[in-house]
Amino acid sequence: MKCNGSEILLECLLEQGVDTIFGYPGGSVLNIYDALYKYQDKINHILTAHEQGATHAADGYARATGKTGVALVTSGPGATNTVTGIATAFMDSIPLVVITGNVPVPLLGLDSFQEVDITGITMPITKHNFIVKDIAQLADTVRRAFEIANSGRKGPVLIDIPKDITAAVCEYQPKQIPALVPNADTMTDEDVATAVQMIQQSKRPFVYTGGGVIASDAAKEVRELVDLIDAPVSSSLMGQGGFDNYDERYMGMLGMHGSKTAANAVSECDLFIGIGTRFSDRVILKISAFAPNAKIIQIDIDPAEVNKNIRVDHTLVGDVKCVLQRLNPQLGQCSHSDWMEKIASWKREYPNQQKGNTPDALLPQQIIETLCELTGGEAVISTEVGQNQMWAAQYYSFRHPKQFLTSGGHGTMGYGLGAAIGAQVGCPDKQVINIAGDGSFQMNCNELVTLSKYNIPVIELLLNNEVLGMVRQWQRLFYGKRFSQTTLERGVDYSKLAGAYGIEFYTIAKPEEIRPTLEKALAANGPVLINCVIDRDINVLPMVPAGAAIDEPILEIEIDD
């Protein structure tokens, strides 16, 4: 059948199972938005306040649902406004398709109004990108973009479509899109046998789960592995929810702000099994002191990550789920009771308890642990970046994959609210909360209008200390308490801000206000903003200084000013 480019684009999105687009219209995508008007009963469009918010929303939608997120924006500034969101998805391996408009093909390269080389700009932060200059190639380009976004190590793909291509007419032939099957033929039987032997010889194994466990839907297989080998488990920031945090085997997060128990276990284990992780610098810290007594097995889908940040003794390259489905049946039942008791004793000895400067201080730990209790550890939690992010990872106990949405690799302030919008749209039956610091919140608080417009029942939990808390913490420890430009004190009346958008508002200023306020917010039928007034000198602990060994964390910081 004959269709114009805009109709072909939307038909191809329907082929891929797309039901929601996050975007913002403009001149170069007018034809696509005109087609969306006709397709509004098939494809839901969420109009955000800003193109960056649209990209973060598509990212949050992808993380929470496991589907591919889709963002649609115009050319020029519309396209460049997506760059931070694309980089965020790229660093965290999130499947995203970003569709940008551009000037007509004859005007490309002439510095035309709102023309930008977005494929050139985004080349380093996408798995692949395309510019479609021939209407006959549009359908197959869209199909290829989704395949690339979801195959192997997942990630964002950009499709740039000049305006004249969206209006041109071409023959369109629908296609049935087969489900992608992960490639399981990336390792030999000998590779598996070597891993089995290393595991069976271990007396003190340590299992570490990263974002790849969630990306490959391998939580069940990881559970089987740790039960078979009787090992303790820690997770990266991106791996939260890949293993049930309520389980007695779980030691807490590993890394710069990880638990002391996990740090001790790394130093004393004799086998470290990293699953779906790239061994970030924020995890391994001082390379020479990381797992000094252990052999290391790395299981990862991306061969480029092997031996990149740390040398390992053995690798199993492939989709985590496929690898473990081959590995687990080869393992017999192991028992390491002495090792597990030692882990339990460290957990008792090093509980991570926050301290305030006064006995009645309002502590983030109290707020987040109460939230976890009231939601049964079942809510979808997004975060901004900084202290709020670490506190959420430390004190909310995640039970399942796809519960924790955070900018791990890129560290994008302003990510969380957009991500929460996408998660709530994709998972309307789940409770979604964005845990934010006031610095991050003020970067993208314009997306409150999106919550209000669509009555999206997200809770914005604002941990308000009127400073850039994480940067201030570093200034205190390493810059002689010279708090340069980290004291905000902007005097924002958050009740008026919420009121301007018609959003329900509460304040928590005392510990006794935590439970009743959270209960009211959780019972609300629409968006809520909660302003939690906390002290500016509550720090994220433990903290391993840059260059120090992972088992040398700072456990207490004296506040004398």
Coordinates of N, CA, C and O in Angstrom, one line a residue, residues 464-546:
N464 N 15.5 17.9 50.9 CA 15.9 19.3 50.7 C 16.9 19.8 51.8 O 16.5 20.0 52.9
N465 N 18.1 19.9 51.4 CA 19.1 20.4 52.4 C 19.7 21.7 52.0 O 20.7 22.2 52.6
E466 N 19.2 22.3 50.9 CA 19.6 23.6 50.4 C 21.1 23.7 50.0 O 21.7 24.7 50.0
V467 N 21.7 22.5 49.7 CA 23.1 22.5 49.2 C 23.2 21.4 48.2 O 22.4 20.6 48.0
L468 N 24.3 21.5 47.4 CA 24.7 20.4 46.5 C 25.5 19.4 47.4 O 26.7 19.5 47.6
G469 N 24.7 18.5 48.0 CA 25.2 17.7 49.1 C 26.4 16.9 48.9 O 27.4 16.8 49.7
M470 N 26.5 16.1 47.8 CA 27.6 15.3 47.5 C 28.8 16.1 47.2 O 29.9 15.7 47.7
V471 N 28.7 17.1 46.5 CA 29.9 18.0 46.2 C 30.4 18.6 47.5 O 31.6 18.7 47.7
R472 N 29.4 19.1 48.3 CA 29.8 19.7 49.6 C 30.5 18.7 50.5 O 31.5 19.0 51.2
Q473 N 30.1 17.4 50.4 CA 30.7 16.4 51.2 C 32.2 16.2 50.8 O 33.1 16.1 51.6
W474 N 32.5 16.2 49.5 CA 33.8 16.2 49.0 C 34.6 17.4 49.4 O 35.8 17.3 49.8
Q475 N 34.0 18.6 49.3 CA 34.7 19.8 49.7 C 35.0 19.8 51.2 O 36.1 20.2 51.6
R476 N 34.2 19.2 52.0 CA 34.5 19.1 53.5 C 35.7 18.2 53.7 O 36.6 18.5 54.5
L477 N 35.7 17.1 53.0 CA 36.8 16.1 53.3 C 38.1 16.4 52.6 O 39.2 16.1 53.1
F478 N 38.0 16.9 51.4 CA 39.3 17.0 50.6 C 39.6 18.4 50.1 O 40.7 18.6 49.5
Y479 N 38.8 19.4 50.4 CA 39.1 20.8 49.9 C 39.0 21.8 51.1 O 38.7 23.0 50.9
G480 N 39.4 21.3 52.3 CA 39.6 22.2 53.4 C 38.3 23.0 53.8 O 38.4 24.1 54.3
K481 N 37.1 22.4 53.6 CA 35.9 23.0 53.9 C 35.6 24.3 53.2 O 34.9 25.1 53.7
R482 N 36.2 24.4 52.1 CA 35.9 25.6 51.2 C 34.7 25.3 50.4 O 34.8 24.7 49.3
F483 N 33.5 25.7 50.8 CA 32.2 25.3 50.2 C 31.9 26.3 49.1 O 31.0 27.1 49.2
S484 N 32.7 26.1 48.0 CA 32.6 27.0 46.9 C 31.4 26.7 46.0 O 31.3 25.7 45.3
Q485 N 30.4 27.6 46.0 CA 29.2 27.5 45.1 C 28.4 26.2 45.3 O 27.7 25.8 44.4
T486 N 28.4 25.6 46.5 CA 27.6 24.5 46.8 C 26.5 24.8 47.8 O 25.6 23.9 48.0
T487 N 26.4 26.0 48.3 CA 25.4 26.4 49.2 C 24.3 27.1 48.4 O 24.5 28.1 47.8
L488 N 23.1 26.4 48.2 CA 22.1 26.9 47.3 C 21.3 28.0 47.9 O 21.3 29.2 47.4
E489 N 20.6 27.7 49.0 CA 19.8 28.7 49.7 C 19.0 29.6 48.7 O 19.1 30.9 48.8
R490 N 18.3 29.0 47.8 CA 17.6 29.8 46.8 C 16.2 30.4 47.3 O 15.6 31.2 46.6
G491 N 15.8 29.9 48.4 CA 14.6 30.5 49.0 C 13.3 30.1 48.2 O 12.3 30.8 48.2
V492 N 13.3 28.9 47.6 CA 12.2 28.4 46.9 C 11.1 28.0 47.8 O 11.3 27.3 48.8
D493 N 9.9 28.6 47.6 CA 8.7 28.1 48.3 C 8.1 27.0 47.5 O 7.3 27.2 46.6
Y494 N 8.4 25.8 47.9 CA 7.9 24.6 47.2 C 6.4 24.4 47.2 O 5.8 23.8 46.3
S495 N 5.8 24.9 48.3 CA 4.3 24.8 48.3 C 3.7 25.6 47.2 O 2.7 25.2 46.6
K496 N 4.3 26.8 46.9 CA 3.7 27.6 45.9 C 4.1 27.0 44.5 O 3.2 27.1 43.6
L497 N 5.2 26.4 44.4 CA 5.6 25.7 43.1 C 4.6 24.6 42.8 O 4.1 24.5 41.7
A498 N 4.3 23.8 43.8 CA 3.4 22.7 43.7 C 2.0 23.3 43.4 O 1.3 22.8 42.5
G499 N 1.6 24.3 44.1 CA 0.3 24.9 43.9 C 0.1 25.5 42.5 O -0.9 25.4 41.9
A500 N 1.2 26.1 41.9 CA 1.2 26.6 40.6 C 0.8 25.5 39.6 O 0.2 25.8 38.5
Y501 N 1.3 24.3 39.8 CA 1.0 23.2 38.9 C -0.2 22.4 39.3 O -0.6 21.4 38.7
G502 N -0.9 22.8 40.4 CA -2.0 22.0 40.9 C -1.7 20.7 41.5 O -2.5 19.7 41.3
I503 N -0.5 20.6 42.1 CA 0.0 19.3 42.6 C -0.1 19.3 44.2 O 0.2 20.3 44.8
E504 N -0.6 18.2 44.7 CA -0.7 18.1 46.2 C 0.7 18.2 46.8 O 1.7 17.7 46.3
F505 N 0.7 18.9 48.0 CA 2.0 19.3 48.6 C 2.0 18.9 50.1 O 1.0 19.2 50.8
Y506 N 3.1 18.4 50.6 CA 3.3 18.1 52.0 C 4.7 18.5 52.4 O 5.6 18.5 51.6
T507 N 4.9 18.8 53.7 CA 6.2 19.0 54.2 C 6.5 18.0 55.4 O 5.6 17.7 56.2
I508 N 7.7 17.5 55.4 CA 8.1 16.6 56.5 C 9.3 17.3 57.1 O 10.4 17.5 56.4
A509 N 9.2 17.8 58.4 CA 10.3 18.5 59.0 C 10.7 17.8 60.3 O 11.8 18.1 60.9
K510 N 9.9 16.8 60.8 CA 10.3 16.1 62.0 C 10.1 14.6 61.8 O 9.2 14.2 61.0
P511 N 10.8 13.8 62.6 CA 10.7 12.4 62.4 C 9.2 11.9 62.6 O 8.8 10.9 61.9
E512 N 8.5 12.5 63.5 CA 7.1 12.0 63.8 C 6.2 12.3 62.6 O 5.0 11.8 62.6
E513 N 6.6 13.1 61.7 CA 5.7 13.5 60.5 C 5.9 12.5 59.4 O 5.2 12.6 58.4
I514 N 7.0 11.7 59.5 CA 7.3 10.8 58.3 C 6.2 9.9 57.9 O 5.7 9.9 56.8
R515 N 5.8 9.0 58.9 CA 4.8 8.0 58.5 C 3.4 8.6 58.1 O 2.9 8.2 57.0
P516 N 2.8 9.5 58.9 CA 1.5 9.9 58.5 C 1.5 10.7 57.1 O 0.6 10.6 56.3
T517 N 2.6 11.4 56.9 CA 2.7 12.1 55.6 C 2.9 11.2 54.4 O 2.2 11.3 53.4
L518 N 3.7 10.2 54.6 CA 3.9 9.2 53.5 C 2.6 8.4 53.3 O 2.3 8.1 52.1
E519 N 1.9 8.1 54.3 CA 0.7 7.4 54.1 C -0.3 8.2 53.3 O -1.0 7.6 52.4
K520 N -0.4 9.5 53.6 CA -1.4 10.3 52.8 C -0.9 10.4 51.4 O -1.7 10.3 50.5
A521 N 0.4 10.5 51.2 CA 0.9 10.7 49.8 C 0.6 9.4 49.0 O 0.3 9.4 47.8
L522 N 0.9 8.2 49.6 CA 0.7 7.0 48.9 C -0.8 6.7 48.6 O -1.1 5.9 47.7
A523 N -1.7 7.3 49.4 CA -3.1 7.1 49.2 C -3.7 8.1 48.2 O -4.8 8.0 47.8
A524 N -2.9 9.1 47.7 CA -3.4 10.1 46.8 C -3.6 9.5 45.4 O -3.0 8.5 45.0
N525 N -4.5 10.1 44.7 CA -4.8 9.6 43.3 C -4.2 10.5 42.2 O -4.5 10.3 41.1
G526 N -3.2 11.3 42.6 CA -2.6 12.1 41.6 C -1.1 12.4 42.1 O -0.6 11.8 43.0
P527 N -0.5 13.3 41.4 CA 0.9 13.7 41.7 C 1.0 14.4 43.1 O 0.1 15.1 43.4
V528 N 2.1 14.1 43.7 CA 2.4 14.7 45.1 C 3.8 15.1 45.1 O 4.7 14.5 44.7
L529 N 4.1 16.3 45.8 CA 5.4 16.8 46.1 C 5.6 16.9 47.6 O 4.7 17.5 48.2
I530 N 6.6 16.2 48.1 CA 6.8 16.2 49.5 C 8.2 16.9 49.8 O 9.2 16.4 49.3
N531 N 8.2 17.9 50.5 CA 9.4 18.6 50.8 C 9.9 18.1 52.2 O 9.3 18.4 53.2
C532 N 11.0 17.4 52.2 CA 11.6 16.8 53.4 C 12.8 17.7 53.8 O 13.8 17.8 53.1
V533 N 12.7 18.4 54.9 CA 13.7 19.4 55.3 C 14.7 18.7 56.2 O 14.5 18.3 57.3
I534 N 15.9 18.5 55.6 CA 17.0 17.8 56.2 C 18.2 18.7 56.4 O 18.3 19.7 55.7
D535 N 19.1 18.3 57.3 CA 20.3 19.0 57.6 C 21.3 18.9 56.5 O 21.5 17.9 55.9
R536 N 22.0 20.0 56.2 CA 22.9 20.1 55.1 C 24.2 19.3 55.3 O 24.9 19.0 54.4
D537 N 24.4 18.9 56.5 CA 25.7 18.1 56.8 C 25.5 16.7 57.2 O 26.3 16.0 57.8
I538 N 24.3 16.1 56.7 CA 24.2 14.7 56.8 C 24.9 14.1 55.6 O 24.6 14.5 54.4
N539 N 25.8 13.2 55.8 CA 26.7 12.7 54.7 C 26.3 11.3 54.3 O 25.6 10.6 55.0
V540 N 26.8 10.9 53.1 CA 26.6 9.5 52.6 C 27.8 8.7 53.1 O 29.0 9.0 52.7
L541 N 27.5 7.8 53.9 CA 28.6 6.9 54.5 C 28.1 5.4 54.4 O 26.9 5.2 54.4
P542 N 29.0 4.5 54.3 CA 30.5 4.6 54.1 C 30.8 5.4 52.9 O 30.1 5.5 51.9
M543 N 32.1 5.8 52.9 CA 32.7 6.5 51.7 C 34.1 6.1 51.6 O 34.9 6.4 52.5
V544 N 34.5 5.5 50.5 CA 35.9 5.2 50.2 C 36.5 6.3 49.4 O 36.0 6.6 48.3
P545 N 37.5 7.0 49.9 CA 38.1 8.1 49.1 C 38.7 7.6 47.8 O 39.2 6.4 47.7
A546 N 38.8 8.4 46.8 CA 39.4 8.0 45.5 C 40.8 7.6 45.8 O 41.6 8.3 46.4

